[in-house]
Every structure is written in structure tokens, then in C-alpha cells.
Short mmCIF file of C-alpha atoms and ligand atoms in Angstrom, two decimals:
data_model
loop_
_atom_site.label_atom_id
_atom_site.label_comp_id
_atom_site.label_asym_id
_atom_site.label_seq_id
_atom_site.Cartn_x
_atom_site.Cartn_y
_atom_site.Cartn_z
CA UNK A 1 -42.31 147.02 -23.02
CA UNK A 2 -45.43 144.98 -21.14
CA UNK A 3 -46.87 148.58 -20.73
CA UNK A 4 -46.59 149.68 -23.77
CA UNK A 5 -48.04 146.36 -25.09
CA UNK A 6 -50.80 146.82 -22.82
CA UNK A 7 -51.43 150.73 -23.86
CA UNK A 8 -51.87 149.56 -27.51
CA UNK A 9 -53.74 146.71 -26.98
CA UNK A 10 -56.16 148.83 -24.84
CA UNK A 11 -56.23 151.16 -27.91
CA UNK A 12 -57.69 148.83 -30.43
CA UNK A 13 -60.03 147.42 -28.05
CA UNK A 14 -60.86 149.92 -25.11
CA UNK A 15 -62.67 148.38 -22.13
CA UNK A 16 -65.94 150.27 -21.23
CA UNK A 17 -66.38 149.87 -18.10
CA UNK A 18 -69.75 149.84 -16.09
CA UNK A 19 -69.96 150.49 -12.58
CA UNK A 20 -72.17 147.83 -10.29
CA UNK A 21 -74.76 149.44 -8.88
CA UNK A 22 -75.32 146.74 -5.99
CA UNK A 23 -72.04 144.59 -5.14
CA UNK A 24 -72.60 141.19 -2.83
CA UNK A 25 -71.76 142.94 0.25
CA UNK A 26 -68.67 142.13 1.92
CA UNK A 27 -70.30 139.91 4.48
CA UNK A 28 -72.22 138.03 2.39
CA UNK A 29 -69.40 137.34 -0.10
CA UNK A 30 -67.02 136.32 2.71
CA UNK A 31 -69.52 133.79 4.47
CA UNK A 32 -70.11 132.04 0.58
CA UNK A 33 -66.40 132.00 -0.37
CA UNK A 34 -66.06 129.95 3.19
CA UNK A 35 -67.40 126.12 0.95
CA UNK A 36 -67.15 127.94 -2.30
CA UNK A 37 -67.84 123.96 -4.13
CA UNK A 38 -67.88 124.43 -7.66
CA UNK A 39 -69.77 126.43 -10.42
CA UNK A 40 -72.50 127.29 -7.93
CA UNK A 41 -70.81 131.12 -7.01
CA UNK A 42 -70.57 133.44 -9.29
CA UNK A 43 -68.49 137.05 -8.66
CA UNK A 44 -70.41 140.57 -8.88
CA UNK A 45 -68.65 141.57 -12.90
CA UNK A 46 -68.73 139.95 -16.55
CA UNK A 47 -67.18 140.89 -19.59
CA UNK A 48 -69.15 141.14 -22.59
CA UNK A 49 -67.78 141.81 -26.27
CA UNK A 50 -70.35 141.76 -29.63
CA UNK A 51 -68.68 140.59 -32.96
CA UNK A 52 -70.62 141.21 -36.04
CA UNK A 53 -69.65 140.59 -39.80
CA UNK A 54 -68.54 143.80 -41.01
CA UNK A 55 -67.50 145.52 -37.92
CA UNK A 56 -65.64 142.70 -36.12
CA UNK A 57 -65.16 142.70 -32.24
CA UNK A 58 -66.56 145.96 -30.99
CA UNK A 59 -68.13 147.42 -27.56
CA UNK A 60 -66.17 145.43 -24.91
CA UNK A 61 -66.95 145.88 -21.19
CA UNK A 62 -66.43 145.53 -18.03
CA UNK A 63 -69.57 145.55 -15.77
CA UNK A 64 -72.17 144.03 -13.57
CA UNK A 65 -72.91 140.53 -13.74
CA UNK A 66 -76.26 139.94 -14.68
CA UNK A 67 -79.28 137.61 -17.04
CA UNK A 68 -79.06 138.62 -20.78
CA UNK A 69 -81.78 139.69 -23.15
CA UNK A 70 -81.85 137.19 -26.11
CA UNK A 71 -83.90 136.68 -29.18
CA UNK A 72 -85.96 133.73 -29.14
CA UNK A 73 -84.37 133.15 -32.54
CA UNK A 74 -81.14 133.52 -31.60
CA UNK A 75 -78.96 130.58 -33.28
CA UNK A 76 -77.74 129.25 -30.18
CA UNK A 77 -80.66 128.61 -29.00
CA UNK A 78 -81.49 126.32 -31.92
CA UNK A 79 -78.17 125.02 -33.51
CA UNK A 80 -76.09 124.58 -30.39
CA UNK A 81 -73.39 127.53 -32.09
CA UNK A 82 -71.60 127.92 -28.86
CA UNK A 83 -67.81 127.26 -27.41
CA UNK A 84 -66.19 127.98 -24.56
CA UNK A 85 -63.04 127.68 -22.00
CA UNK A 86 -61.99 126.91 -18.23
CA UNK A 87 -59.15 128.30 -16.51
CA UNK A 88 -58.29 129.45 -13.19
CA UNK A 89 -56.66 132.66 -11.66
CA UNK A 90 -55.11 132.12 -8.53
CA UNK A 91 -53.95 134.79 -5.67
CA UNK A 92 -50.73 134.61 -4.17
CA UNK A 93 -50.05 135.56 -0.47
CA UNK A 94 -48.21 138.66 -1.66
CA UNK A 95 -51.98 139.65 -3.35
CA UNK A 96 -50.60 138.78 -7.05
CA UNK A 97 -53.15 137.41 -9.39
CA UNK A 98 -51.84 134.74 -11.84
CA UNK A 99 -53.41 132.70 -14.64
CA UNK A 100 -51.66 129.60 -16.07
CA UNK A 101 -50.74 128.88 -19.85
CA UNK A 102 -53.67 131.44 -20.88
CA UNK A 103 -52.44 131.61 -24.21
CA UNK A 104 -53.46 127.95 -24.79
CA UNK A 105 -56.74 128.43 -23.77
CA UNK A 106 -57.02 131.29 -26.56
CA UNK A 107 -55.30 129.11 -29.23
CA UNK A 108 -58.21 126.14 -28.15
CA UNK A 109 -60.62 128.48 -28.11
CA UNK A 110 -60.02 130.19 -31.63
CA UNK A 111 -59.66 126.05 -32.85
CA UNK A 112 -63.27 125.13 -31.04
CA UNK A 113 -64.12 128.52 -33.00
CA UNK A 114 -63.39 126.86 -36.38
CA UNK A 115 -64.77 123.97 -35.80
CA UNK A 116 -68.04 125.78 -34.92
CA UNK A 117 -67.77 128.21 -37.86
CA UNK A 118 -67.33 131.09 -35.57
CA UNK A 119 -65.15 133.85 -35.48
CA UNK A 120 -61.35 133.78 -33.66
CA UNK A 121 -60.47 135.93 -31.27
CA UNK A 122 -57.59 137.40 -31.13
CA UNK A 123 -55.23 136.15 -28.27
CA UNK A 124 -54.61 139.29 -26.53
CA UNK A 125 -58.37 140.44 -26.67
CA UNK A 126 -59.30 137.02 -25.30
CA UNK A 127 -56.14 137.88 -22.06
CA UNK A 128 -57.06 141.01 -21.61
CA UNK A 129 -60.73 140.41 -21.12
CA UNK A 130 -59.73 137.93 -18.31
CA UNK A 131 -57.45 140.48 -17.08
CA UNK A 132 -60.76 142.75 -16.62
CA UNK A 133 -62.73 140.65 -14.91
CA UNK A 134 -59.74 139.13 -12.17
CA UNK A 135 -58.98 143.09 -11.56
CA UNK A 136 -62.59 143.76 -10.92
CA UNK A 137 -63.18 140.38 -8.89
CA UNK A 138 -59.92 140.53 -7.07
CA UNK A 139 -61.90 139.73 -3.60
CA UNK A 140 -63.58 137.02 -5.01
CA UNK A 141 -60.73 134.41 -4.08
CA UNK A 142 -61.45 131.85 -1.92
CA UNK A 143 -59.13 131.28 0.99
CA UNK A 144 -59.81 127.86 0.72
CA UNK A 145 -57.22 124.82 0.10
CA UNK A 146 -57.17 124.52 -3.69
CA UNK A 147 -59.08 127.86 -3.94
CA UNK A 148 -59.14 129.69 -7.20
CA UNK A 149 -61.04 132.02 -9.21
CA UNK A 150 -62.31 130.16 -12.30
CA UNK A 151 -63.00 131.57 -15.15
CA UNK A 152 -65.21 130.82 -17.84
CA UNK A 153 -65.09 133.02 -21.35
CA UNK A 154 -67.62 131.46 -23.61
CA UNK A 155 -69.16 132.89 -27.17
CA UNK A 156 -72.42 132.06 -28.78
CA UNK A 157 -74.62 132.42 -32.01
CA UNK A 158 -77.25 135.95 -30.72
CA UNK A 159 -78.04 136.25 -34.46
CA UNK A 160 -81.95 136.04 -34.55
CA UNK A 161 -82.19 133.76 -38.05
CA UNK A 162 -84.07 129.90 -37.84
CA UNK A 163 -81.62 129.25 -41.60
CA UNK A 164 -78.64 126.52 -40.79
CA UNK A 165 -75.68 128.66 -41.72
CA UNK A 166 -72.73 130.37 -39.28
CA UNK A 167 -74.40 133.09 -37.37
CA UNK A 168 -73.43 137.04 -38.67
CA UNK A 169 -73.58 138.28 -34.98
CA UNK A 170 -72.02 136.61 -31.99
CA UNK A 171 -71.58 137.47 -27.90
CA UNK A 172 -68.74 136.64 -26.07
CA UNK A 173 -68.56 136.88 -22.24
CA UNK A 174 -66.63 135.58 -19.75
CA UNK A 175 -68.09 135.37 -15.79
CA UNK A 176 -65.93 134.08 -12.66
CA UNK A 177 -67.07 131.76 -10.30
CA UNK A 178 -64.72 131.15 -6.66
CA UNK A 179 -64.30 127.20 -6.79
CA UNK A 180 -63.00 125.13 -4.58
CA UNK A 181 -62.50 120.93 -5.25
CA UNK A 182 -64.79 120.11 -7.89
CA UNK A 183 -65.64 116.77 -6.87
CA UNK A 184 -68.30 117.39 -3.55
CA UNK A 185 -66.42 114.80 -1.44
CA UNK A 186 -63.05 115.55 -1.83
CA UNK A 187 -62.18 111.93 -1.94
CA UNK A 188 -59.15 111.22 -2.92
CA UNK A 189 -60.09 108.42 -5.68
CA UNK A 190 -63.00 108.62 -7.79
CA UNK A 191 -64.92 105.71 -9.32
CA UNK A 192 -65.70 105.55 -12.69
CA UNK A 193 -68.54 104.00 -15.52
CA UNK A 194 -67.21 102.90 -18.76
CA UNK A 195 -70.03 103.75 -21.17
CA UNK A 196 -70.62 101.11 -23.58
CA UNK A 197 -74.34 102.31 -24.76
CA UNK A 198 -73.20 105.53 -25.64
CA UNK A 199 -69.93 107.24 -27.04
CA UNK A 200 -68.54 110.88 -26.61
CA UNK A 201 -67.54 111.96 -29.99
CA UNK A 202 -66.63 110.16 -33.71
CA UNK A 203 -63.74 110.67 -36.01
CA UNK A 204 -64.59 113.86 -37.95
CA UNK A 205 -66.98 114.99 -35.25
CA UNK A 206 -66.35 118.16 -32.87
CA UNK A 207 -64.93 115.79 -29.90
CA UNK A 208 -61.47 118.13 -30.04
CA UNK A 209 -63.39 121.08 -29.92
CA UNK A 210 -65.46 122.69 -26.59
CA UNK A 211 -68.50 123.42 -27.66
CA UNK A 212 -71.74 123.50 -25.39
CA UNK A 213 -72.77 120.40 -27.55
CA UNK A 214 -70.86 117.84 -26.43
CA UNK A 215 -71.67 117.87 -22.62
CA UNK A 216 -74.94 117.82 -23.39
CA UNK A 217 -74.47 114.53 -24.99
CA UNK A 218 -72.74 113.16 -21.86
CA UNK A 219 -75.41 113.87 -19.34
CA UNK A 220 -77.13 110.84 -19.88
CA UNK A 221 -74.55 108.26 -19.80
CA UNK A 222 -72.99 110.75 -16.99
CA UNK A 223 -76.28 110.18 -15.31
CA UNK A 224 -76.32 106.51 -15.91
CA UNK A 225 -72.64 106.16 -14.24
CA UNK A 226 -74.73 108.08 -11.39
CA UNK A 227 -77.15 105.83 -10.98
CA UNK A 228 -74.56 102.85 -10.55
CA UNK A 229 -73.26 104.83 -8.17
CA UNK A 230 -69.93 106.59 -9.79
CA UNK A 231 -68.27 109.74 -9.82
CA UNK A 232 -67.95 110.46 -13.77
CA UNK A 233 -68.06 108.43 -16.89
CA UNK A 234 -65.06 107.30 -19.38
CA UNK A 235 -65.28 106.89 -23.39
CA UNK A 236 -64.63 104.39 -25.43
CA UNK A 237 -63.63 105.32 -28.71
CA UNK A 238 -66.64 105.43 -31.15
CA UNK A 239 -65.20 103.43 -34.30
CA UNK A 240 -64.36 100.27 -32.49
CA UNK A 241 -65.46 100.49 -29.08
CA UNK A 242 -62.57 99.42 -27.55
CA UNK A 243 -59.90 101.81 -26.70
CA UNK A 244 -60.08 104.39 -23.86
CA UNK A 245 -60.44 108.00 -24.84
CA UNK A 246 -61.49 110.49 -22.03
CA UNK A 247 -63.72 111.11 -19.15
CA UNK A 248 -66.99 113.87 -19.43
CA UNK A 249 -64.50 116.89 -18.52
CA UNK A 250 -60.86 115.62 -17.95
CA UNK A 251 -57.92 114.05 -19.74
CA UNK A 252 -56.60 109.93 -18.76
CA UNK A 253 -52.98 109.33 -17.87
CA UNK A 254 -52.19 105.36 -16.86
CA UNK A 255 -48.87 104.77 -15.00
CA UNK A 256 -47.15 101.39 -15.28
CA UNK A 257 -45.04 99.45 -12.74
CA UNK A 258 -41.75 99.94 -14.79
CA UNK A 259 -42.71 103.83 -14.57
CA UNK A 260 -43.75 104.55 -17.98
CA UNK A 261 -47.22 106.97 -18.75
CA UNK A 262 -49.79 106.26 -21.25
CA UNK A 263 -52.44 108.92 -22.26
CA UNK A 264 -54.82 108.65 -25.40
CA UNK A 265 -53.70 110.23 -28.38
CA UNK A 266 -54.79 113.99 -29.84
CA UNK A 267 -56.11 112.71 -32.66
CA UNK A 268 -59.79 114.86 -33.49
CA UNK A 269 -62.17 112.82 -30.85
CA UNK A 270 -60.34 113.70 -27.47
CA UNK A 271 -60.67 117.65 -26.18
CA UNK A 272 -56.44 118.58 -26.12
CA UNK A 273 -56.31 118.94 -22.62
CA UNK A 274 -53.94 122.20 -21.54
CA UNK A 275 -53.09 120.02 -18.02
CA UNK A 276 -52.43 116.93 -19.82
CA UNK A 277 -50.14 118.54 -22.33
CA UNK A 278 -48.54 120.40 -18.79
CA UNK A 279 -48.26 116.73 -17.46
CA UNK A 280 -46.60 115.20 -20.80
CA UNK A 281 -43.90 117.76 -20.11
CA UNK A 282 -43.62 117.49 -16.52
CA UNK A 283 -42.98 113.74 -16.81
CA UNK A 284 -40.92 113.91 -19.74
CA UNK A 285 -38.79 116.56 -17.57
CA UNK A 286 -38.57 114.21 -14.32
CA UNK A 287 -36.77 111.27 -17.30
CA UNK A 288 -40.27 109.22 -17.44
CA UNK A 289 -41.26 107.66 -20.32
CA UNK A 290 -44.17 108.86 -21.44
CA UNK A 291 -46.31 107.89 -24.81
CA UNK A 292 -49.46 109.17 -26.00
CA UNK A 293 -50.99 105.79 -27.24
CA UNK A 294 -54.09 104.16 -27.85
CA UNK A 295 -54.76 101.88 -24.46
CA UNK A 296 -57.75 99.24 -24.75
CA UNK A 297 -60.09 98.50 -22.30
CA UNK A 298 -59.54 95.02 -22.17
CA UNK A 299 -55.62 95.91 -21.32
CA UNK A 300 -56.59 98.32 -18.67
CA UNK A 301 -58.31 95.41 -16.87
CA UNK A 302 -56.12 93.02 -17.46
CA UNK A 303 -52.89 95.54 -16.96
CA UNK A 304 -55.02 96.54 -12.91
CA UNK A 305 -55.17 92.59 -12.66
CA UNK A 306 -51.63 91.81 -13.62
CA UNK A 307 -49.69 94.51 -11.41
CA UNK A 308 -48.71 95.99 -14.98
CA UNK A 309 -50.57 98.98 -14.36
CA UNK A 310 -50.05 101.05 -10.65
CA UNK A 311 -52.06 103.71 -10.72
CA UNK A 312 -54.53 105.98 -13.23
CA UNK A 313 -55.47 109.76 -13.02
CA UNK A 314 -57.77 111.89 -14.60
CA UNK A 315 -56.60 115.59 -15.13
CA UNK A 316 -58.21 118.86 -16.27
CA UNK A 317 -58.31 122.37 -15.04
CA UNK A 318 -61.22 121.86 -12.62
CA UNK A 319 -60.31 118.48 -11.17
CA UNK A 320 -56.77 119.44 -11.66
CA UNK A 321 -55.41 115.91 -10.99
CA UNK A 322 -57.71 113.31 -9.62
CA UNK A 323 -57.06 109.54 -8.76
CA UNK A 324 -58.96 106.62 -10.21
CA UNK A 325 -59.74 103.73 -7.24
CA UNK A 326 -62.44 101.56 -9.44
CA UNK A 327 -63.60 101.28 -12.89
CA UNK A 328 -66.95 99.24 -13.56
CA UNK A 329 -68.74 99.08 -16.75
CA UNK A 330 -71.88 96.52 -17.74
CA UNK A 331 -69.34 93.31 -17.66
CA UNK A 332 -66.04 95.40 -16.14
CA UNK A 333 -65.46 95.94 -12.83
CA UNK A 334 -61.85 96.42 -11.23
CA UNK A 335 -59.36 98.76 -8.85
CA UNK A 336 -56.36 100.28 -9.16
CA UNK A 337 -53.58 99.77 -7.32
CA UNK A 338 -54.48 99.85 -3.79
CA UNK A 339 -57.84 102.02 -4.85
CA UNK A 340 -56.27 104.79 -3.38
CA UNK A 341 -54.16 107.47 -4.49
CA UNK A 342 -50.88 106.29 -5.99
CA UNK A 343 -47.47 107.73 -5.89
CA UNK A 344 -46.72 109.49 -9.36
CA UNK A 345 -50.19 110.76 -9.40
CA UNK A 346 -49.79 112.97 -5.77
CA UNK A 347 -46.29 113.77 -7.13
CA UNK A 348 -47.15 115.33 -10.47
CA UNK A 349 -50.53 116.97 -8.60
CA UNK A 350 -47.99 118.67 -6.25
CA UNK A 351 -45.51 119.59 -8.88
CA UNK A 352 -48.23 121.18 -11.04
CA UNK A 353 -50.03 122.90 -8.26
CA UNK A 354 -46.48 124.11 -6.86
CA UNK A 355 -46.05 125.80 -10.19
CA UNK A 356 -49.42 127.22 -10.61
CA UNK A 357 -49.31 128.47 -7.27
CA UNK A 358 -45.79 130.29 -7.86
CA UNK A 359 -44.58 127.79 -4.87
CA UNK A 360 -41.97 126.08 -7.19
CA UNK A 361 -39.79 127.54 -10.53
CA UNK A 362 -41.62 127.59 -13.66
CA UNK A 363 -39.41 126.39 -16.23
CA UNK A 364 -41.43 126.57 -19.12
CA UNK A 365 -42.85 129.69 -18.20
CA UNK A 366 -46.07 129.06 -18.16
CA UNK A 367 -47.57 131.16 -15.27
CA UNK A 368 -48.28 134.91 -16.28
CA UNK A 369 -49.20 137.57 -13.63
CA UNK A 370 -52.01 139.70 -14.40
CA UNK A 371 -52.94 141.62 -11.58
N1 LIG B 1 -61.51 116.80 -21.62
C1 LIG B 1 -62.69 117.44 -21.59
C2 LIG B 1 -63.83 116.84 -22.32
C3 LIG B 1 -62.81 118.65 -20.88
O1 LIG B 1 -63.97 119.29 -20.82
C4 LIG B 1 -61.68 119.16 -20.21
C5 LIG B 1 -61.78 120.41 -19.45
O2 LIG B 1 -61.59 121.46 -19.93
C6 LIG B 1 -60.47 118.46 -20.29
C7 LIG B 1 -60.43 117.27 -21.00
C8 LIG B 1 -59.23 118.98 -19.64
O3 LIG B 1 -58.75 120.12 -20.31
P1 LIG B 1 -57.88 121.20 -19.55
O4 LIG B 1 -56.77 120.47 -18.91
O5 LIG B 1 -57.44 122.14 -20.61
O6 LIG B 1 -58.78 121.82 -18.55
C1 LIG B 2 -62.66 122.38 -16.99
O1 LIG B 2 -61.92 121.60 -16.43
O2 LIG B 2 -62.42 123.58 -17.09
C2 LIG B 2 -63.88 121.93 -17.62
O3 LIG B 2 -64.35 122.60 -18.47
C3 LIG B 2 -64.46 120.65 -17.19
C4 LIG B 2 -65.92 120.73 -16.88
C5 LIG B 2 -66.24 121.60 -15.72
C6 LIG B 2 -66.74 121.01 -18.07
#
């Protein structure tokens, strides 16, 4: 059945594919993949598909990594008409390549896709280009703890027109880059800046989608939690100013004393996380009680003051799940807990990574072998 699948798939959308000329020699690629960090590396292929009105997606392939040629009219370059995903493969001892809940990045990307008034992709073209480029880049795994291939399929506006309307010719690639912990030190809390100058994304805005756009608007106040010395910055929302929505590039859970989990609502101004919808379930499964709920910032203090509130975590696919010691803001400054690491958060980090990594049963069958 799966091969068959595959055979017809590969019919409506062959792969071309290129041969490299000049691979990273083995040496060389083994000595970076040693402190891969993250989204410095990048492996020797790409994929690259064209989609243009009339003919649809057309000419995918397989090949070298390397710059593009663009027109210095191309949309993107103008209007910001570009969205894209993160998600990691990961090798098992055995030499099995694995992604996690791929079809959810597809679904988010085809919904950033709308938002941007692009064109969807259909879920098993998006698959089976990552399928390419792990088969090609199979010895770009880092051996490191928390090693993975991650993988970034993005698609942008290479129409060359200066009008505002949806571009009539698109690119979508996707490049791999080994990554090890995405946070340089490791540590195992981070400290964060509540951003009170500046906001992430409004009601009716493209907060829930990922496009290009919206991480661009977080570099300053990412820079200004920075400069005060933090690891990453977290949202307020933009209506009232008041209630916690996300960090830069990850999700928010809070865990309370009497074991129950908050995390913001889905609600058009938060990206739908694809760890923190793995988390709701993984809680949910262990009997917690978990709510997606609107959580102030005032509360948050005064919940880390009280002993209400035990520990907080950010989550995502690149920080997988990370720890919150201390929050600070212009006229907020507190810790969590003991600052460190708390219990629920190292327990659902291992339970999620134990799954990803095939090391414990997957349940909702969410890991799918690809190579
Ligand atoms: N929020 C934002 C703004 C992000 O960029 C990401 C990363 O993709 C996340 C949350 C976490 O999403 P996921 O768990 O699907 O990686
Ligand atoms: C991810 O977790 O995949 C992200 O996209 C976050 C950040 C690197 C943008």
C-alpha cells in the first residue's frame, strides 16, 4: 500500500534530481557536525519546486544547495509574500530517519498560505519533498545530544511585478541545517523581557500565520530584551496589553501547584504551535488538567509570588521544551519556582523527546519514518 502510494505520488510530481558537483567532504562535514549550534550549518542539497497560475506546481528537484537568481522586482522582496515551516528529522541508532507530526506542518503551512494569498500545497508534495532532501542529507545528522536535522521548507512571491496584488509565480524550497540546542548556552532556564513598547501581532493580523513578516517585527524588541540582558522576549496581547500570548519563536505553558496547565488560547494572534498542541495531549493523557486560557501578566507575577504558580516553559520545535527562571519587564521583575528547571517541565521534555526519538510508544501516532 505505502509503495504504491509513494509510486503515484512520484507520478504526479516526479523529483528531478541534480547531482552535486562538489559535496562538503567527509572531513569537513564531520569536524562541523561536532558543535553543530543552530541555523548556522547548512547540508550539501535543497529542494526547489516553481508554482505558476496556470500550470500549478511543476519542475521539482532535488539538487545542490546553492544562492538563487532573483528579480530585483520580485514581490518578496517588496511585500514581504513569504511563509514558511520548522521541523526536525531525527536518525535512530538502527539508521532510520523519522520526522514528527509532518502532516501538521503541511496543514500550517497551506493556512500561513491563505493568509498570505498564496497557493496550498498539497500535503503529500510538501512530505515528499522533505523526504528528498533527508534521503539525500542522510549524513548530515549530528551525533550530538539533542541532534537533529532541521528542516526548513519555505515559499515566496519570485513574480517580478512592483503592483500590491498575490504574486502569479511563486518558489518553494526547503534546505536542512544539522542543529543542535538552539539556545548557545544550553542553560537549563532562560530569562525573559516582557515587551510593553511593542506587541507581536493584533486581532485580524497574520500573528497565526508564519510568514517572514512577523520575525522581522520582533527583532527589535528581541534586541531590546538583549540589551537587558535576556534570552528571548514574551507578548502581551495587542488589544489590552495585559494578557500573555507567546514568546518570538515558541509556545507558553504555566504549571500550577495543584498541577493544573495553562497555555494562551488559539485564537488568530498566537502561531498554533505543533509541540504545544503535542503537550496539550500529553498532559491531558498523564490525567492533568490542562486549559488553554487567557493568563494576565499581573497574575503571572503575582501567581510566581504566591506559590500558585511552580514552574513555566516555553516550547517549539527548535527549543523543543525550555524552562523559564526570570521574567523582567520595565516595572516586572520575578522567578519561577526555584529559577531552575521544574518537575513537569523535564517530565513532559523527556516524554516528548522519548517519542520523537522512537525511545518510548507513540500512541497517537505521530512519528512517521521516511528513510
Ligand atoms: N510560536 C512561534 C512564533 C514560532 O515561530 C514557533 C516555531 O515554530 C512556535 C510558536 C512553536 O511552534 P512549533 O511547536 O510548531 O514549532
Ligand atoms: C521553530 O521552532 O521551528 C521556529 O521556527 C522558531 C524560530 C527558529 C523561528
Amino acid at each position: 500500500m505505502a509503495m504504491l502510494a509513494e509510486a503515484r505520488m512520484m507520478t504526479s510530481h516526479p523529483f528531478t534530481r541534480l547531482a552535486h558537483p562538489a559535496p562538503v567532504a567527509a572531513s569537513v562535514r564531520t569536524a562541523a557536525l561536532a558543535d553543530p549550534g543552530f541555523g548556522k550549518l547548512f547540508s550539501d542539497h535543497m529542494v526547489t519546486i516553481g508554482w505558476t497560475a496556470g500550470l500549478g506546481w511543476h519542475d521539482a528537484t532535488i539538487g545542490p544547495r546553492g544562492p538563487l537568481t532573483l528579480d530585483p522586482a520580485a514581490a518578496v522582496l517588496h511585500y514581504a509574500q513569504e511563509i514558511f515551516e520548522g521541523l526536525k528529522a531525527y536518525r535512530r541508532e538502527d539508521g532510520t530517519i523519522t520526522l514528527f507530526r509532518p502532516q501538521a506542518n503541511a496543514a500550517r503551512f497551506n493556512a500561513s498560505a491563505r493568509r498570505l494569498a498564496m497557493p496550498e500545497m498539497p500535503e503529500e508534495l510538501f512530505i515528499e519533498a522533505i523526504r528528498q532532501i533527508v534521503r539525500a542529507d542522510r549524513e548530515w545528522f549530528p551525533d550530538v545530544e539533542g541532534g537533529s536535522l532541521y528542516l526548513r521548507p519555505f515559499m515566496f512571491a519570485s513574480e517580478a511585478f512592483l503592483g500590491v496584488r498575490p504574486a502569479k509565480e511563486y518558489k518553494f524550497l526547503v534546505i536542512a541545517s544539522p542543529a543542535g540546542n538552539y539556545f548557545k548556552s544550553g542553560a537549563p532556564a532562560i530569562s525573559i523581557w516582557v515587551s510593553e513598547d511593542y506587541t507581536r501581532a493584533a486581532p485580524g493580523g497574520t500573528g497565526a500565520a508564519k510568514c517572514g513578516g512577523n520575525y522581522a517585527a520582533s527583532l527589535v524588541p528581541m534586541a531590546e530584551a538583549i540589551a537587558h540582558g535576556h534570552d528571548q522576549v514574551v507578548f502581551l496581547d495587542a488589544a489590552e496589553r495585559k494578557f500573555i500570548e507567546e514568546l518570538g519563536g515558541m509556545n507558553l505553558f504555566f504549571v500550577f501547584a495543584d498541577g493544573t496547565l495553562i497555555t494562551p488560547p488559539l485564537g488568530g494572534t498566537i502561531l498554533p504551535g505543533i509541540t504545544r498542541d503535542s503537550l496539550l495531549s500529553l498532559a491531558a493523557d498523564e490525567g492533568l488538567a490542562v486549559r488553554e486560557e487567557r493568563y494576565s501578566l499581573d497574575q503571572w507575577r503575582a501567581d510566581a509570588a504566591s506559590g500558585r504558580l511552580t514552574e513555566t516553559f516555553a516550547c517549539g520545535t527548535a527549543a523543543v521544551v525550555t524552562a523559564i527562571g526570570t521574567v523582567a519587564g520595565h516595572d516586572a521583575a520575578f522567578t519561577i519556582g526555584s529559577g531552575g528547571p521544574g518537575q513537569l517541565t523535564q517530565r513532559l521534555r523527556e516524554h516528548l523527546v522519548a517519542i520523537q526519538r522512537g525511545r518510548a510508544p507513540d500512541p497517537h501516532g505521530w512519528v512517521m519514518p521516511v528513510a
